[in-house]
Coordinates of N, CA and C in Angstrom, one line a residue:
M531 N 152.7 113.7 94.1 CA 151.9 114.0 95.3 C 150.4 114.4 94.9
T532 N 150.3 115.2 93.9 CA 149.0 115.7 93.5 C 148.2 114.5 92.8
S533 N 149.0 113.7 92.1 CA 148.3 112.6 91.5 C 147.7 111.6 92.5
L534 N 148.5 111.4 93.6 CA 148.0 110.5 94.6 C 146.8 111.1 95.3
F535 N 146.8 112.4 95.5 CA 145.6 113.1 96.1 C 144.4 113.0 95.2
C536 N 144.6 113.2 93.9 CA 143.5 113.1 93.0 C 142.9 111.7 92.9
R537 N 143.8 110.6 92.9 CA 143.3 109.3 92.9 C 142.5 109.0 94.2
R538 N 143.0 109.4 95.3 CA 142.3 109.2 96.6 C 140.9 109.9 96.6
A539 N 140.9 111.2 96.1 CA 139.7 111.9 96.0 C 138.7 111.3 95.1
L540 N 139.2 110.8 94.0 CA 138.3 110.1 93.0 C 137.8 108.8 93.6
A541 N 138.6 108.0 94.3 CA 138.2 106.8 95.0 C 137.1 107.1 96.0
L542 N 137.4 108.1 96.8 CA 136.4 108.5 97.9 C 135.1 108.9 97.3
T543 N 135.1 109.7 96.2 CA 133.9 110.2 95.6 C 133.1 109.0 95.0
T544 N 133.8 108.1 94.3 CA 133.2 106.9 93.8 C 132.5 106.1 94.9
F545 N 133.3 105.9 96.0 CA 132.7 105.1 97.1 C 131.5 105.8 97.6
A546 N 131.5 107.1 97.7 CA 130.3 107.9 98.2 C 129.1 107.7 97.3
F547 N 129.3 107.7 96.0 CA 128.2 107.5 95.1 C 127.7 106.1 95.1
V548 N 128.6 105.1 95.2 CA 128.1 103.7 95.3 C 127.3 103.5 96.6
L549 N 127.8 104.1 97.7 CA 127.1 104.0 99.0 C 125.8 104.7 98.9
A550 N 125.7 105.8 98.3 CA 124.4 106.5 98.2 C 123.4 105.7 97.3
G551 N 124.0 105.0 96.3 CA 123.1 104.2 95.4 C 122.6 103.0 96.1
C552 N 123.3 102.5 97.1 CA 122.8 101.3 97.8 C 121.8 101.7 98.9
A553 N 121.6 102.9 99.2 CA 120.7 103.3 100.2 C 119.3 103.1 99.7
T554 N 118.4 102.7 100.5 CA 117.0 102.4 100.1 C 116.0 103.3 100.9
A555 N 115.0 103.7 100.3 CA 114.0 104.4 100.9 C 113.1 103.5 101.8
P556 N 112.6 104.0 102.9 CA 111.8 103.1 103.7 C 110.5 102.7 103.0
A557 N 110.0 101.5 103.2 CA 108.8 101.0 102.5 C 107.6 101.7 103.1
P558 N 106.6 102.0 102.3 CA 105.4 102.7 102.8 C 104.7 101.7 103.8
P559 N 104.0 102.2 104.7 CA 103.3 101.3 105.7 C 102.2 100.6 105.0
A560 N 102.1 99.3 105.3 CA 101.1 98.4 104.7 C 99.8 98.5 105.6
G561 N 99.1 99.5 105.4 CA 97.9 99.6 106.2 C 96.6 99.4 105.4
P562 N 95.5 99.8 105.9 CA 94.2 99.7 105.2 C 94.2 100.4 103.9
A563 N 94.9 101.5 103.7 CA 94.9 102.2 102.5 C 95.6 101.4 101.4
A564 N 96.7 100.7 101.7 CA 97.4 99.8 100.8 C 96.5 98.7 100.3
V565 N 95.8 98.1 101.3 CA 94.9 97.0 101.0 C 93.8 97.4 100.1
D566 N 93.2 98.6 100.3 CA 92.2 99.1 99.5 C 92.7 99.4 98.1
E567 N 93.9 99.9 98.0 CA 94.5 100.1 96.7 C 94.6 98.8 95.9
L568 N 95.0 97.8 96.6 CA 95.2 96.5 95.9 C 93.8 95.9 95.4
H569 N 92.8 96.2 96.2 CA 91.4 95.7 95.8 C 91.0 96.5 94.6
E570 N 91.3 97.8 94.5 CA 91.0 98.6 93.4 C 91.7 98.1 92.1
L571 N 93.0 97.8 92.3 CA 93.7 97.3 91.1 C 93.1 95.9 90.7
A572 N 92.8 95.1 91.6 CA 92.3 93.7 91.3 C 91.0 93.8 90.6
S573 N 90.1 94.8 91.0 CA 88.8 94.9 90.3 C 88.9 95.5 88.9
A574 N 90.0 96.3 88.7 CA 90.2 96.9 87.4 C 90.8 95.9 86.3
V575 N 91.3 94.8 86.7 CA 92.0 93.9 85.8 C 91.1 92.7 85.5
E576 N 91.1 92.4 84.2 CA 90.4 91.2 83.8 C 91.4 90.2 83.2
I577 N 91.4 89.0 83.7 CA 92.3 88.0 83.2 C 91.5 86.8 82.6
R578 N 91.8 86.6 81.3 CA 91.1 85.5 80.6 C 92.2 84.5 80.2
R579 N 91.9 83.2 80.2 CA 92.8 82.2 79.8 C 92.2 81.5 78.6
T580 N 93.0 81.1 77.6 CA 92.6 80.3 76.5 C 92.4 78.9 76.9
A581 N 92.0 78.1 76.0 CA 91.8 76.7 76.3 C 93.2 76.0 76.6
Y582 N 94.2 76.6 76.1 CA 95.6 76.1 76.4 C 96.2 76.7 77.7
G583 N 95.5 77.6 78.4 CA 95.9 78.2 79.6 C 96.8 79.4 79.4
V584 N 96.8 80.0 78.2 CA 97.6 81.2 78.0 C 96.8 82.4 78.5
P585 N 97.4 83.2 79.4 CA 96.6 84.3 80.0 C 96.6 85.5 79.1
H586 N 95.4 86.2 79.1 CA 95.3 87.5 78.4 C 94.8 88.5 79.4
I587 N 95.6 89.5 79.6 CA 95.3 90.5 80.7 C 94.8 91.7 80.0
L588 N 93.6 92.1 80.5 CA 93.0 93.4 80.0 C 93.0 94.3 81.2
A589 N 93.6 95.5 81.0 CA 93.7 96.5 82.1 C 93.6 97.9 81.5
P590 N 93.1 98.8 82.3 CA 93.0 100.2 81.8 C 94.3 101.0 81.8
D591 N 95.3 100.6 82.6 CA 96.5 101.3 82.6 C 97.7 100.3 82.9
L592 N 98.9 100.8 82.8 CA 100.1 100.0 82.9 C 100.2 99.4 84.3
R593 N 99.9 100.2 85.3 CA 100.0 99.7 86.7 C 99.0 98.5 86.9
A594 N 97.8 98.6 86.5 CA 96.9 97.5 86.6 C 97.4 96.3 85.8
A595 N 97.9 96.6 84.6 CA 98.5 95.4 83.8 C 99.6 94.7 84.5
A596 N 100.5 95.5 85.2 CA 101.6 94.9 85.9 C 101.1 94.1 87.1
F597 N 100.0 94.6 87.8 CA 99.4 93.8 88.8 C 98.8 92.5 88.3
G598 N 98.2 92.6 87.1 CA 97.6 91.3 86.5 C 98.7 90.4 86.1
L599 N 99.8 90.9 85.6 CA 100.9 90.0 85.2 C 101.5 89.3 86.4
A600 N 101.7 90.1 87.5 CA 102.2 89.5 88.8 C 101.3 88.4 89.3
Y601 N 100.0 88.7 89.2 CA 99.0 87.7 89.7 C 99.1 86.4 88.9
V602 N 99.2 86.6 87.6 CA 99.2 85.4 86.7 C 100.5 84.6 86.9
Q603 N 101.6 85.3 87.1 CA 102.9 84.7 87.4 C 102.9 83.9 88.7
L604 N 102.3 84.4 89.7 CA 102.1 83.7 91.0 C 101.2 82.5 90.9
E605 N 100.2 82.7 90.1 CA 99.3 81.5 89.8 C 100.0 80.4 89.2
D606 N 100.8 80.7 88.2 CA 101.5 79.7 87.4 C 102.8 79.2 88.0
H607 N 103.5 80.0 88.7 CA 104.9 79.6 89.1 C 105.1 80.0 90.6
G608 N 104.0 80.1 91.4 CA 104.2 80.6 92.7 C 105.1 79.9 93.6
V609 N 105.1 78.5 93.6 CA 106.0 77.7 94.4 C 107.4 78.0 94.1
R610 N 107.7 78.0 92.8 CA 109.1 78.2 92.4 C 109.6 79.6 92.7
I611 N 108.7 80.6 92.6 CA 109.1 82.0 92.9 C 109.5 82.1 94.4
I612 N 108.6 81.5 95.3 CA 108.9 81.6 96.7 C 110.1 80.8 97.1
E613 N 110.3 79.6 96.5 CA 111.5 78.8 96.7 C 112.8 79.6 96.3
G614 N 112.7 80.3 95.2 CA 113.9 81.1 94.7 C 114.1 82.2 95.7
M615 N 113.1 82.9 96.2 CA 113.3 84.0 97.1 C 113.9 83.5 98.4
N616 N 113.4 82.3 98.9 CA 114.0 81.8 100.1 C 115.5 81.4 99.9
A617 N 115.8 80.8 98.8 CA 117.2 80.4 98.5 C 118.1 81.7 98.4
A618 N 117.6 82.7 97.7 CA 118.4 83.9 97.6 C 118.6 84.6 98.9
R619 N 117.7 84.5 99.8 CA 117.8 85.1 101.1 C 118.6 84.2 102.1
G620 N 118.9 83.0 101.7 CA 119.6 82.1 102.6 C 118.6 81.5 103.7
R621 N 117.4 81.3 103.4 CA 116.4 80.8 104.3 C 115.8 79.5 103.9
S622 N 116.5 78.8 103.1 CA 115.9 77.5 102.6 C 115.8 76.5 103.8
A623 N 116.9 76.4 104.6 CA 116.8 75.5 105.7 C 115.8 75.8 106.7
L624 N 115.5 77.1 106.9 CA 114.4 77.5 107.8 C 113.1 77.0 107.3
V625 N 112.8 77.0 106.0 CA 111.6 76.6 105.5 C 111.5 75.1 105.2
D626 N 112.6 74.5 104.6 CA 112.6 73.1 104.1 C 113.3 72.2 105.0
G627 N 113.9 72.6 106.1 CA 114.6 71.7 107.0 C 116.1 71.7 106.9
A628 N 116.7 70.9 107.7 CA 118.2 70.9 107.9 C 118.9 70.4 106.6
R629 N 118.2 69.6 105.8 CA 118.8 69.1 104.6 C 119.2 70.2 103.6
R630 N 118.7 71.4 103.7 CA 119.0 72.5 102.9 C 120.0 73.5 103.5
A631 N 120.6 73.1 104.6 CA 121.5 74.0 105.3 C 122.7 74.3 104.4
D632 N 123.2 73.3 103.7 CA 124.4 73.6 102.8 C 124.0 74.6 101.7
D633 N 122.8 74.5 101.2 CA 122.4 75.5 100.2 C 122.4 76.9 100.7
D634 N 122.0 77.1 102.0 CA 122.0 78.4 102.6 C 123.4 78.9 102.8
A635 N 124.4 78.0 103.0 CA 125.7 78.5 103.2 C 126.3 79.1 101.9
D636 N 125.8 78.6 100.8 CA 126.3 79.1 99.5 C 125.6 80.5 99.1
A637 N 124.5 80.8 99.8 CA 123.8 82.0 99.4 C 124.5 83.3 99.9

């Protein structure tokens, strides 16, 4: 009897921790302050490309470097990134038409 109680308590505790881990904090509002912050990051980053198109990111800190990396990735692979996001969210048919409805059913 005690063993069954311990197993149930352990299962309930594990479930509570998993549920708490899935909770997300609300996103900060995207107002003028956020836009100003992005402009500051963009002005702090310098991106140079070699003759072969290899990007070199110069930034004063890690946050600005991450912004520069994201910018370069979207420049180079933007269409594929957006298509992948739409596919993962099950929105391919909404964007690309009814021919992608079967792909959305798999997502």
